[in-house]
PDB file of C-alpha atoms in Angstrom:
ATOM      1  CA  MET A 295      63.580 117.145  74.724  1.00 43.00           C
ATOM      2  CA  ASN A 296      64.518 119.630  77.429  1.00 43.00           C
ATOM      3  CA  ARG A 297      67.829 121.284  76.565  1.00 50.00           C
ATOM      4  CA  LYS A 298      68.573 121.465  80.291  1.00 91.00           C
ATOM      5  CA  THR A 299      68.324 117.730  80.837  1.00 96.00           C
ATOM      6  CA  ILE A 300      71.281 115.894  82.378  1.00 98.00           C
ATOM      7  CA  SER A 301      71.687 112.115  82.536  1.00 98.00           C
ATOM      8  CA  VAL A 302      73.644 110.604  85.445  1.00 98.00           C
ATOM      9  CA  LEU A 303      74.915 107.096  84.801  1.00 98.00           C
ATOM     10  CA  GLY A 304      75.369 105.632  88.265  1.00 97.00           C
ATOM     11  CA  CYS A 305      73.177 107.120  91.012  1.00 97.00           C
ATOM     12  CA  GLY A 306      74.998 105.717  94.009  1.00 96.00           C
ATOM     13  CA  TRP A 307      76.892 107.332  96.887  1.00 97.00           C
ATOM     14  CA  LEU A 308      78.005 110.300  94.759  1.00 98.00           C
ATOM     15  CA  GLY A 309      75.632 110.169  91.814  1.00 98.00           C
ATOM     16  CA  LEU A 310      72.344 110.371  93.726  1.00 97.00           C
ATOM     17  CA  PRO A 311      73.082 113.471  95.851  1.00 97.00           C
ATOM     18  CA  LEU A 312      74.676 115.040  92.770  1.00 98.00           C
ATOM     19  CA  ALA A 313      71.499 114.417  90.758  1.00 97.00           C
ATOM     20  CA  GLN A 314      69.419 115.836  93.592  1.00 96.00           C
ATOM     21  CA  ARG A 315      71.557 118.977  93.652  1.00 97.00           C
ATOM     22  CA  LEU A 316      71.284 119.444  89.877  1.00 97.00           C
ATOM     23  CA  TYR A 317      67.514 118.884  90.073  1.00 96.00           C
ATOM     24  CA  ASN A 318      67.280 121.561  92.766  1.00 95.00           C
ATOM     25  CA  ASP A 319      69.314 123.857  90.504  1.00 95.00           C
ATOM     26  CA  GLY A 320      66.613 123.631  87.831  1.00 94.00           C
ATOM     27  CA  TYR A 321      67.809 120.837  85.553  1.00 96.00           C
ATOM     28  CA  SER A 322      65.705 117.898  84.482  1.00 96.00           C
ATOM     29  CA  LEU A 323      67.419 114.704  85.562  1.00 97.00           C
ATOM     30  CA  LYS A 324      67.606 111.148  84.314  1.00 97.00           C
ATOM     31  CA  GLY A 325      69.359 108.785  86.690  1.00 97.00           C
ATOM     32  CA  SER A 326      70.415 105.169  86.380  1.00 96.00           C
ATOM     33  CA  THR A 327      70.911 102.259  88.739  1.00 95.00           C
ATOM     34  CA  THR A 328      71.758  98.593  88.261  1.00 93.00           C
ATOM     35  CA  SER A 329      69.225  97.523  90.892  1.00 92.00           C
ATOM     36  CA  VAL A 330      65.454  97.306  90.384  1.00 91.00           C
ATOM     37  CA  ASP A 331      65.028  97.860  94.120  1.00 92.00           C
ATOM     38  CA  LYS A 332      66.721 101.271  93.894  1.00 93.00           C
ATOM     39  CA  LEU A 333      64.529 102.680  91.118  1.00 94.00           C
ATOM     40  CA  LYS A 334      62.008 104.033  93.625  1.00 93.00           C
ATOM     41  CA  LYS A 335      64.775 105.669  95.666  1.00 93.00           C
ATOM     42  CA  ILE A 336      65.960 107.544  92.577  1.00 94.00           C
ATOM     43  CA  GLU A 337      62.461 108.614  91.586  1.00 92.00           C
ATOM     44  CA  GLU A 338      61.478 110.066  94.959  1.00 85.00           C
ATOM     45  CA  PRO A 339      63.641 113.221  94.714  1.00 83.00           C
ATOM     46  CA  GLY A 340      62.217 114.013  91.239  1.00 89.00           C
ATOM     47  CA  ILE A 341      64.695 112.123  89.069  1.00 96.00           C
ATOM     48  CA  GLU A 342      63.501 110.047  86.112  1.00 96.00           C
ATOM     49  CA  PRO A 343      64.721 106.517  87.009  1.00 96.00           C
ATOM     50  CA  HIS A 344      66.286 104.085  84.550  1.00 95.00           C
ATOM     51  CA  LEU A 345      67.657 100.581  84.947  1.00 94.00           C
ATOM     52  CA  VAL A 346      70.965 100.474  83.050  1.00 94.00           C
ATOM     53  CA  ILE A 347      73.309  97.502  83.332  1.00 92.00           C
ATOM     54  CA  LEU A 348      76.481  97.366  81.241  1.00 90.00           C
ATOM     55  CA  ASN A 349      77.659  93.783  81.293  1.00 84.00           C
ATOM     56  CA  PRO A 350      79.481  94.802  79.026  1.00 76.00           C
ATOM     57  CA  ASP A 351      76.571  95.046  76.579  1.00 70.00           C
ATOM     58  CA  VAL A 352      73.458  96.719  77.865  1.00 63.00           C
ATOM     59  CA  ARG A 353      70.412  95.505  79.687  1.00 68.00           C
ATOM     60  CA  THR A 354      68.061  98.421  80.135  1.00 70.00           C
ATOM     61  CA  ASP A 355      64.522  99.648  79.749  1.00 65.00           C
ATOM     62  CA  ASP A 356      65.579 101.996  76.921  1.00 85.00           C
ATOM     63  CA  ILE A 357      69.165 103.221  76.712  1.00 93.00           C
ATOM     64  CA  GLN A 358      68.373 105.902  74.145  1.00 95.00           C
ATOM     65  CA  ASN A 359      65.610 107.290  76.329  1.00 95.00           C
ATOM     66  CA  PHE A 360      68.101 107.504  79.172  1.00 96.00           C
ATOM     67  CA  LEU A 361      70.608 109.250  76.882  1.00 97.00           C
ATOM     68  CA  SER A 362      68.122 111.811  75.543  1.00 96.00           C
ATOM     69  CA  SER A 363      70.037 114.701  77.133  1.00 97.00           C
ATOM     70  CA  LYS A 364      72.749 117.175  76.203  1.00 96.00           C
ATOM     71  CA  ILE A 365      75.038 116.255  79.105  1.00 98.00           C
ATOM     72  CA  LEU A 366      75.980 112.808  80.429  1.00 98.00           C
ATOM     73  CA  ILE A 367      77.786 112.242  83.721  1.00 98.00           C
ATOM     74  CA  VAL A 368      79.481 108.830  83.781  1.00 98.00           C
ATOM     75  CA  ASN A 369      79.926 107.767  87.385  1.00 98.00           C
ATOM     76  CA  ILE A 370      80.546 104.021  87.243  1.00 96.00           C
ATOM     77  CA  PRO A 371      83.809 102.815  88.810  1.00 94.00           C
ATOM     78  CA  PRO A 372      85.625  99.761  87.496  1.00 95.00           C
ATOM     79  CA  SER A 373      84.445  96.569  89.165  1.00 88.00           C
ATOM     80  CA  ARG A 374      86.688  94.462  91.380  1.00 84.00           C
ATOM     81  CA  ASN A 375      86.302  91.638  88.894  1.00 85.00           C
ATOM     82  CA  GLU A 376      89.576  89.920  88.021  1.00 89.00           C
ATOM     83  CA  HIS A 377      88.794  90.655  84.364  1.00 93.00           C
ATOM     84  CA  VAL A 378      88.354  94.396  84.960  1.00 95.00           C
ATOM     85  CA  LEU A 379      91.028  95.269  82.371  1.00 96.00           C
ATOM     86  CA  GLU A 380      88.854  93.718  79.668  1.00 95.00           C
ATOM     87  CA  LEU A 381      85.398  94.329  81.141  1.00 95.00           C
ATOM     88  CA  PHE A 382      85.518  98.042  81.966  1.00 96.00           C
ATOM     89  CA  PRO A 383      86.898  99.243  78.607  1.00 97.00           C
ATOM     90  CA  ALA A 384      84.294  97.019  76.896  1.00 95.00           C
ATOM     91  CA  GLN A 385      81.568  98.721  78.923  1.00 95.00           C
ATOM     92  CA  ILE A 386      82.857 102.154  77.919  1.00 97.00           C
ATOM     93  CA  LYS A 387      83.110 101.138  74.242  1.00 96.00           C
ATOM     94  CA  PHE A 388      79.490  99.997  74.266  1.00 94.00           C
ATOM     95  CA  LEU A 389      78.447 103.216  75.995  1.00 96.00           C
ATOM     96  CA  ILE A 390      80.304 105.323  73.428  1.00 97.00           C
ATOM     97  CA  ASN A 391      78.513 103.511  70.626  1.00 95.00           C
ATOM     98  CA  GLU A 392      75.172 104.396  72.218  1.00 95.00           C
ATOM     99  CA  ILE A 393      76.208 108.004  72.911  1.00 97.00           C
ATOM    100  CA  GLU A 394      77.031 108.446  69.218  1.00 97.00           C
ATOM    101  CA  LYS A 395      73.388 107.639  68.400  1.00 96.00           C
ATOM    102  CA  SER A 396      72.064 110.069  71.019  1.00 97.00           C
ATOM    103  CA  PRO A 397      71.793 113.878  71.442  1.00 96.00           C
ATOM    104  CA  ILE A 398      74.613 113.864  74.029  1.00 98.00           C
ATOM    105  CA  GLU A 399      77.100 116.666  73.326  1.00 97.00           C
ATOM    106  CA  LYS A 400      79.155 116.717  76.535  1.00 98.00           C
ATOM    107  CA  VAL A 401      80.375 113.955  78.842  1.00 98.00           C
ATOM    108  CA  LEU A 402      81.844 114.261  82.316  1.00 98.00           C
ATOM    109  CA  PHE A 403      83.743 111.117  83.278  1.00 99.00           C
ATOM    110  CA  VAL A 404      84.378 110.579  86.978  1.00 98.00           C
ATOM    111  CA  SER A 405      87.838 109.034  87.242  1.00 98.00           C
ATOM    112  CA  SER A 406      90.395 108.659  90.022  1.00 98.00           C
ATOM    113  CA  THR A 407      93.858 109.817  90.975  1.00 98.00           C
ATOM    114  CA  SER A 408      94.777 106.123  91.044  1.00 97.00           C
ATOM    115  CA  VAL A 409      95.744 106.642  87.383  1.00 98.00           C
ATOM    116  CA  TYR A 410      98.992 108.177  88.669  1.00 97.00           C
ATOM    117  CA  GLY A 411     101.750 106.025  90.028  1.00 90.00           C
ATOM    118  CA  ASP A 412     103.232 106.555  93.497  1.00 93.00           C
ATOM    119  CA  THR A 413     106.092 108.811  92.500  1.00 91.00           C
ATOM    120  CA  ASN A 414     106.898 110.163  95.994  1.00 93.00           C
ATOM    121  CA  LYS A 415     106.352 113.670  94.649  1.00 94.00           C
ATOM    122  CA  THR A 416     103.600 116.031  93.505  1.00 97.00           C
ATOM    123  CA  VAL A 417     101.578 115.038  90.434  1.00 98.00           C
ATOM    124  CA  THR A 418      99.552 117.290  88.147  1.00 98.00           C
ATOM    125  CA  GLU A 419      97.313 116.676  85.160  1.00 98.00           C
ATOM    126  CA  GLU A 420     100.451 116.697  83.011  1.00 97.00           C
ATOM    127  CA  SER A 421     102.148 113.905  84.959  1.00 97.00           C
ATOM    128  CA  GLU A 422     102.739 110.478  83.490  1.00 97.00           C
ATOM    129  CA  LEU A 423      99.961 107.956  84.006  1.00 97.00           C
ATOM    130  CA  ASN A 424     101.388 104.834  85.581  1.00 95.00           C
ATOM    131  CA  PRO A 425      98.696 103.093  87.658  1.00 96.00           C
ATOM    132  CA  GLU A 426      99.666 100.136  89.801  1.00 93.00           C
ATOM    133  CA  ARG A 427      96.335  98.300  90.014  1.00 95.00           C
ATOM    134  CA  ASP A 428      94.250  96.882  87.187  1.00 96.00           C
ATOM    135  CA  SER A 429      91.342  99.161  88.126  1.00 96.00           C
ATOM    136  CA  GLY A 430      93.558 102.209  87.590  1.00 97.00           C
ATOM    137  CA  LYS A 431      94.825 100.784  84.296  1.00 97.00           C
ATOM    138  CA  ALA A 432      91.211 100.253  83.200  1.00 98.00           C
ATOM    139  CA  LEU A 433      90.445 103.897  84.009  1.00 98.00           C
ATOM    140  CA  VAL A 434      93.366 105.077  81.860  1.00 98.00           C
ATOM    141  CA  ILE A 435      92.028 103.074  78.916  1.00 98.00           C
ATOM    142  CA  ALA A 436      88.505 104.402  79.473  1.00 98.00           C
ATOM    143  CA  GLU A 437      89.727 107.998  79.651  1.00 98.00           C
ATOM    144  CA  GLY A 438      91.561 107.559  76.349  1.00 98.00           C
ATOM    145  CA  LEU A 439      88.546 106.033  74.613  1.00 98.00           C
ATOM    146  CA  LEU A 440      86.272 108.887  75.657  1.00 98.00           C
ATOM    147  CA  ARG A 441      88.737 111.678  74.869  1.00 98.00           C
ATOM    148  CA  ALA A 442      89.399 110.239  71.405  1.00 98.00           C
ATOM    149  CA  GLU A 443      85.780 110.765  70.371  1.00 97.00           C
ATOM    150  CA  ILE A 444      84.941 113.790  68.234  1.00 96.00           C
ATOM    151  CA  THR A 445      81.144 113.513  68.258  1.00 96.00           C
ATOM    152  CA  PHE A 446      81.050 114.761  71.870  1.00 98.00           C
ATOM    153  CA  ARG A 447      83.422 116.571  74.245  1.00 98.00           C
ATOM    154  CA  THR A 448      84.652 114.831  77.380  1.00 98.00           C
ATOM    155  CA  THR A 449      85.999 116.298  80.584  1.00 98.00           C
ATOM    156  CA  ILE A 450      87.878 113.928  82.892  1.00 98.00           C
ATOM    157  CA  LEU A 451      87.584 114.560  86.640  1.00 99.00           C
ATOM    158  CA  ARG A 452      90.083 112.637  88.774  1.00 98.00           C
ATOM    159  CA  PHE A 453      88.984 112.481  92.410  1.00 98.00           C
ATOM    160  CA  GLY A 454      91.149 111.522  95.354  1.00 98.00           C
ATOM    161  CA  GLY A 455      89.861 109.206  98.069  1.00 97.00           C
ATOM    162  CA  LEU A 456      86.194 109.882  98.769  1.00 97.00           C
ATOM    163  CA  VAL A 457      85.072 110.841 102.275  1.00 97.00           C
ATOM    164  CA  GLY A 458      81.630 111.744 103.589  1.00 96.00           C
ATOM    165  CA  PRO A 459      78.424 110.185 104.912  1.00 95.00           C
ATOM    166  CA  ASN A 460      78.825 106.413 105.287  1.00 92.00           C
ATOM    167  CA  ARG A 461      82.444 106.681 104.151  1.00 94.00           C
ATOM    168  CA  GLN A 462      84.332 107.451 107.329  1.00 91.00           C
ATOM    169  CA  PRO A 463      88.079 106.761 107.124  1.00 93.00           C
ATOM    170  CA  GLY A 464      88.168 105.788 110.798  1.00 93.00           C
ATOM    171  CA  ARG A 465      86.765 102.391 109.894  1.00 92.00           C
ATOM    172  CA  PHE A 466      89.284 101.621 107.165  1.00 92.00           C
ATOM    173  CA  LEU A 467      92.316 100.753 109.306  1.00 94.00           C
ATOM    174  CA  ALA A 468      90.879 100.601 112.843  1.00 94.00           C
ATOM    175  CA  GLY A 469      92.763  98.165 115.058  1.00 95.00           C
ATOM    176  CA  ARG A 470      95.342  97.167 112.465  1.00 96.00           C
ATOM    177  CA  LYS A 471      98.953  96.835 113.575  1.00 96.00           C
ATOM    178  CA  ASN A 472     102.200  97.987 111.962  1.00 95.00           C
ATOM    179  CA  VAL A 473     100.531  99.454 108.892  1.00 94.00           C
ATOM    180  CA  SER A 474     103.270 100.493 106.474  1.00 92.00           C
ATOM    181  CA  GLY A 475     103.797 104.034 105.244  1.00 93.00           C
ATOM    182  CA  GLY A 476     102.777 105.918 108.367  1.00 95.00           C
ATOM    183  CA  ASN A 477     104.476 109.079 107.083  1.00 95.00           C
ATOM    184  CA  ALA A 478     103.057 108.856 103.565  1.00 95.00           C
ATOM    185  CA  LYS A 479     100.800 111.726 102.502  1.00 95.00           C
ATOM    186  CA  VAL A 480      97.113 111.109 101.741  1.00 96.00           C
ATOM    187  CA  ASN A 481      94.874 112.585  99.033  1.00 98.00           C
ATOM    188  CA  LEU A 482      91.223 112.891 100.025  1.00 98.00           C
ATOM    189  CA  ILE A 483      88.138 114.847  98.997  1.00 98.00           C
ATOM    190  CA  HIS A 484      84.776 115.305 100.706  1.00 98.00           C
ATOM    191  CA  LEU A 485      81.479 114.465  99.009  1.00 98.00           C
ATOM    192  CA  ASP A 486      80.309 118.082  99.304  1.00 98.00           C
ATOM    193  CA  ASP A 487      83.359 119.275  97.354  1.00 98.00           C
ATOM    194  CA  CYS A 488      82.838 116.564  94.707  1.00 98.00           C
ATOM    195  CA  ILE A 489      79.323 117.843  94.067  1.00 98.00           C
ATOM    196  CA  GLU A 490      80.281 121.537  94.036  1.00 98.00           C
ATOM    197  CA  ILE A 491      83.131 120.889  91.601  1.00 98.00           C
ATOM    198  CA  ILE A 492      80.944 118.955  89.146  1.00 98.00           C
ATOM    199  CA  VAL A 493      78.293 121.666  89.294  1.00 98.00           C
ATOM    200  CA  GLY A 494      81.020 124.262  88.699  1.00 98.00           C
ATOM    201  CA  ILE A 495      82.337 122.441  85.630  1.00 98.00           C
ATOM    202  CA  ILE A 496      78.832 122.318  84.145  1.00 98.00           C
ATOM    203  CA  ASP A 497      77.971 125.926  85.009  1.00 97.00           C
ATOM    204  CA  ASN A 498      81.283 127.208  83.590  1.00 97.00           C
ATOM    205  CA  ASN A 499      81.121 125.025  80.481  1.00 97.00           C
ATOM    206  CA  LEU A 500      84.572 123.518  81.059  1.00 98.00           C
ATOM    207  CA  TRP A 501      84.528 120.717  78.505  1.00 98.00           C
ATOM    208  CA  GLY A 502      87.335 118.864  76.788  1.00 98.00           C
ATOM    209  CA  ASP A 503      89.706 119.155  79.734  1.00 98.00           C
ATOM    210  CA  ILE A 504      91.211 117.135  82.617  1.00 98.00           C
ATOM    211  CA  PHE A 505      91.122 118.081  86.302  1.00 98.00           C
ATOM    212  CA  ASN A 506      92.483 116.663  89.524  1.00 98.00           C
ATOM    213  CA  ALA A 507      90.317 117.190  92.590  1.00 98.00           C
ATOM    214  CA  CYS A 508      91.797 116.659  96.064  1.00 98.00           C
ATOM    215  CA  ALA A 509      91.747 118.704  99.254  1.00 98.00           C
ATOM    216  CA  ASP A 510      94.491 121.302  99.653  1.00 98.00           C
ATOM    217  CA  GLU A 511      96.195 119.679 102.619  1.00 98.00           C
ATOM    218  CA  HIS A 512      97.831 116.265 102.763  1.00 97.00           C
ATOM    219  CA  PRO A 513      98.253 114.897 106.285  1.00 97.00           C
ATOM    220  CA  THR A 514     100.136 111.672 106.884  1.00 96.00           C
ATOM    221  CA  ARG A 515      98.377 108.333 107.009  1.00 95.00           C
ATOM    222  CA  LYS A 516      99.261 108.048 110.680  1.00 96.00           C
ATOM    223  CA  GLU A 517      97.801 111.465 111.535  1.00 97.00           C
ATOM    224  CA  LEU A 518      94.599 110.990 109.599  1.00 97.00           C
ATOM    225  CA  TYR A 519      93.644 107.408 110.403  1.00 97.00           C
ATOM    226  CA  THR A 520      94.542 107.739 114.079  1.00 97.00           C
ATOM    227  CA  LYS A 521      92.315 110.779 114.546  1.00 96.00           C
ATOM    228  CA  ALA A 522      89.548 109.285 112.396  1.00 96.00           C
ATOM    229  CA  ALA A 523      89.452 106.108 114.511  1.00 96.00           C
ATOM    230  CA  GLU A 524      89.427 108.152 117.721  1.00 96.00           C
ATOM    231  CA  LYS A 525      86.432 110.129 116.443  1.00 94.00           C
ATOM    232  CA  LEU A 526      84.471 106.884 116.131  1.00 95.00           C
ATOM    233  CA  ASP A 527      85.743 105.479 119.459  1.00 96.00           C
ATOM    234  CA  LEU A 528      87.453 102.656 117.577  1.00 96.00           C
ATOM    235  CA  GLU A 529      90.807 101.067 118.319  1.00 96.00           C
ATOM    236  CA  THR A 530      93.480 103.212 116.725  1.00 96.00           C
ATOM    237  CA  PRO A 531      95.816 101.579 114.209  1.00 97.00           C
ATOM    238  CA  SER A 532      99.584 101.535 114.619  1.00 96.00           C
ATOM    239  CA  PHE A 533     101.980 102.451 111.833  1.00 96.00           C
ATOM    240  CA  THR A 534     105.580 102.014 110.820  1.00 93.00           C
ATOM    241  CA  ASP A 535     107.505 105.281 110.680  1.00 89.00           C
ATOM    242  CA  ASP A 536     108.374 105.209 106.991  1.00 87.00           C
ATOM    243  CA  ASN A 537     107.125 107.116 103.993  1.00 85.00           C
ATOM    244  CA  GLY A 538     106.332 104.083 101.871  1.00 84.00           C
ATOM    245  CA  ASN A 539     105.296 104.952  98.343  1.00 90.00           C
ATOM    246  CA  TYR A 540     102.949 107.872  97.898  1.00 93.00           C
ATOM    247  CA  LYS A 541     102.001 110.834  95.757  1.00 96.00           C
ATOM    248  CA  ILE A 542     100.734 114.333  96.469  1.00 97.00           C
ATOM    249  CA  VAL A 543      97.973 115.290  94.062  1.00 98.00           C
ATOM    250  CA  SER A 544      97.796 118.947  93.031  1.00 98.00           C
ATOM    251  CA  SER A 545      94.417 120.566  92.320  1.00 98.00           C
ATOM    252  CA  GLN A 546      95.849 123.970  91.419  1.00 98.00           C
ATOM    253  CA  LYS A 547      94.545 123.839  87.837  1.00 98.00           C
ATOM    254  CA  LEU A 548      90.979 123.181  88.989  1.00 98.00           C
ATOM    255  CA  LYS A 549      91.136 125.882  91.636  1.00 98.00           C
ATOM    256  CA  ALA A 550      92.427 128.431  89.140  1.00 98.00           C
ATOM    257  CA  MET A 551      89.962 127.683  86.336  1.00 98.00           C
ATOM    258  CA  LEU A 552      86.934 127.428  88.636  1.00 97.00           C
ATOM    259  CA  ASN A 553      88.136 130.017  91.159  1.00 97.00           C
ATOM    260  CA  TYR A 554      87.291 127.264  93.602  1.00 98.00           C
ATOM    261  CA  LYS A 555      87.836 127.162  97.348  1.00 98.00           C
ATOM    262  CA  PHE A 556      87.403 123.786  98.988  1.00 98.00           C
ATOM    263  CA  LYS A 557      84.702 123.451 101.614  1.00 98.00           C
ATOM    264  CA  TYR A 558      86.963 120.927 103.325  1.00 98.00           C
ATOM    265  CA  PRO A 559      90.556 121.952 102.507  1.00 98.00           C
ATOM    266  CA  ASN A 560      91.913 119.881 105.417  1.00 98.00           C
ATOM    267  CA  PRO A 561      91.095 116.133 105.480  1.00 97.00           C
ATOM    268  CA  MET A 562      91.547 116.184 109.255  1.00 97.00           C
ATOM    269  CA  GLU A 563      88.275 118.150 109.428  1.00 95.00           C
ATOM    270  CA  MET A 564      86.233 115.891 107.132  1.00 95.00           C
ATOM    271  CA  PHE A 565      84.914 113.623 109.877  1.00 89.00           C
TER     272      PHE A 565
END
């Protein structure tokens, strides 16, 4: 087994370009997908492809082969299934059981800032977790399960809203009328920053910690989605002039520990 092997569970919009970057950096990569049709797409950039489906037990070619690495990146978001509060933690419990039988020593879990409630103020990694949606509640449970394990060390990375190729915010609200919370602040991060931050955590051996990751600036919903729609020549949305409920996510801890400067510090320049 190559000591520089990394396994990426979930080679989708973020996971595949991340795996490609790590491969180009000299790591051996194992990548997973839930679709047989996507196995070839994973393999083409030099990644060892694996079919891994957690449902919540596993259907896979060989889960222990996939987990024969020192580092595992878990990049599988909670489903939109109405039973997500039961299903997602069950998936993570099964995965933990398999990790305990593998050589995995370090886990990076891609989470979300949706674990914080809308407090109408700035939140940090020390803030109370009070998610509003079941998907956010499922993430809180999953984070706790992983961090409770002592056979491997887990770092939690909480991303803001993801922006980048094929995820242009201009399409989200185009043409909608009287959208509430026009003056609420937004928390976004570009794909390029997501990848650089994960690489930085691995290169700097920052395990057993929790990090928020959002761009430095927080424009209002009205500012961002109006400009984003204009960029795509789509009908601009209209907003009510209220703050609604919001939060401002701080990434100061990440920036300090990684000495990191965002490639896209201003969400208004992400599209």
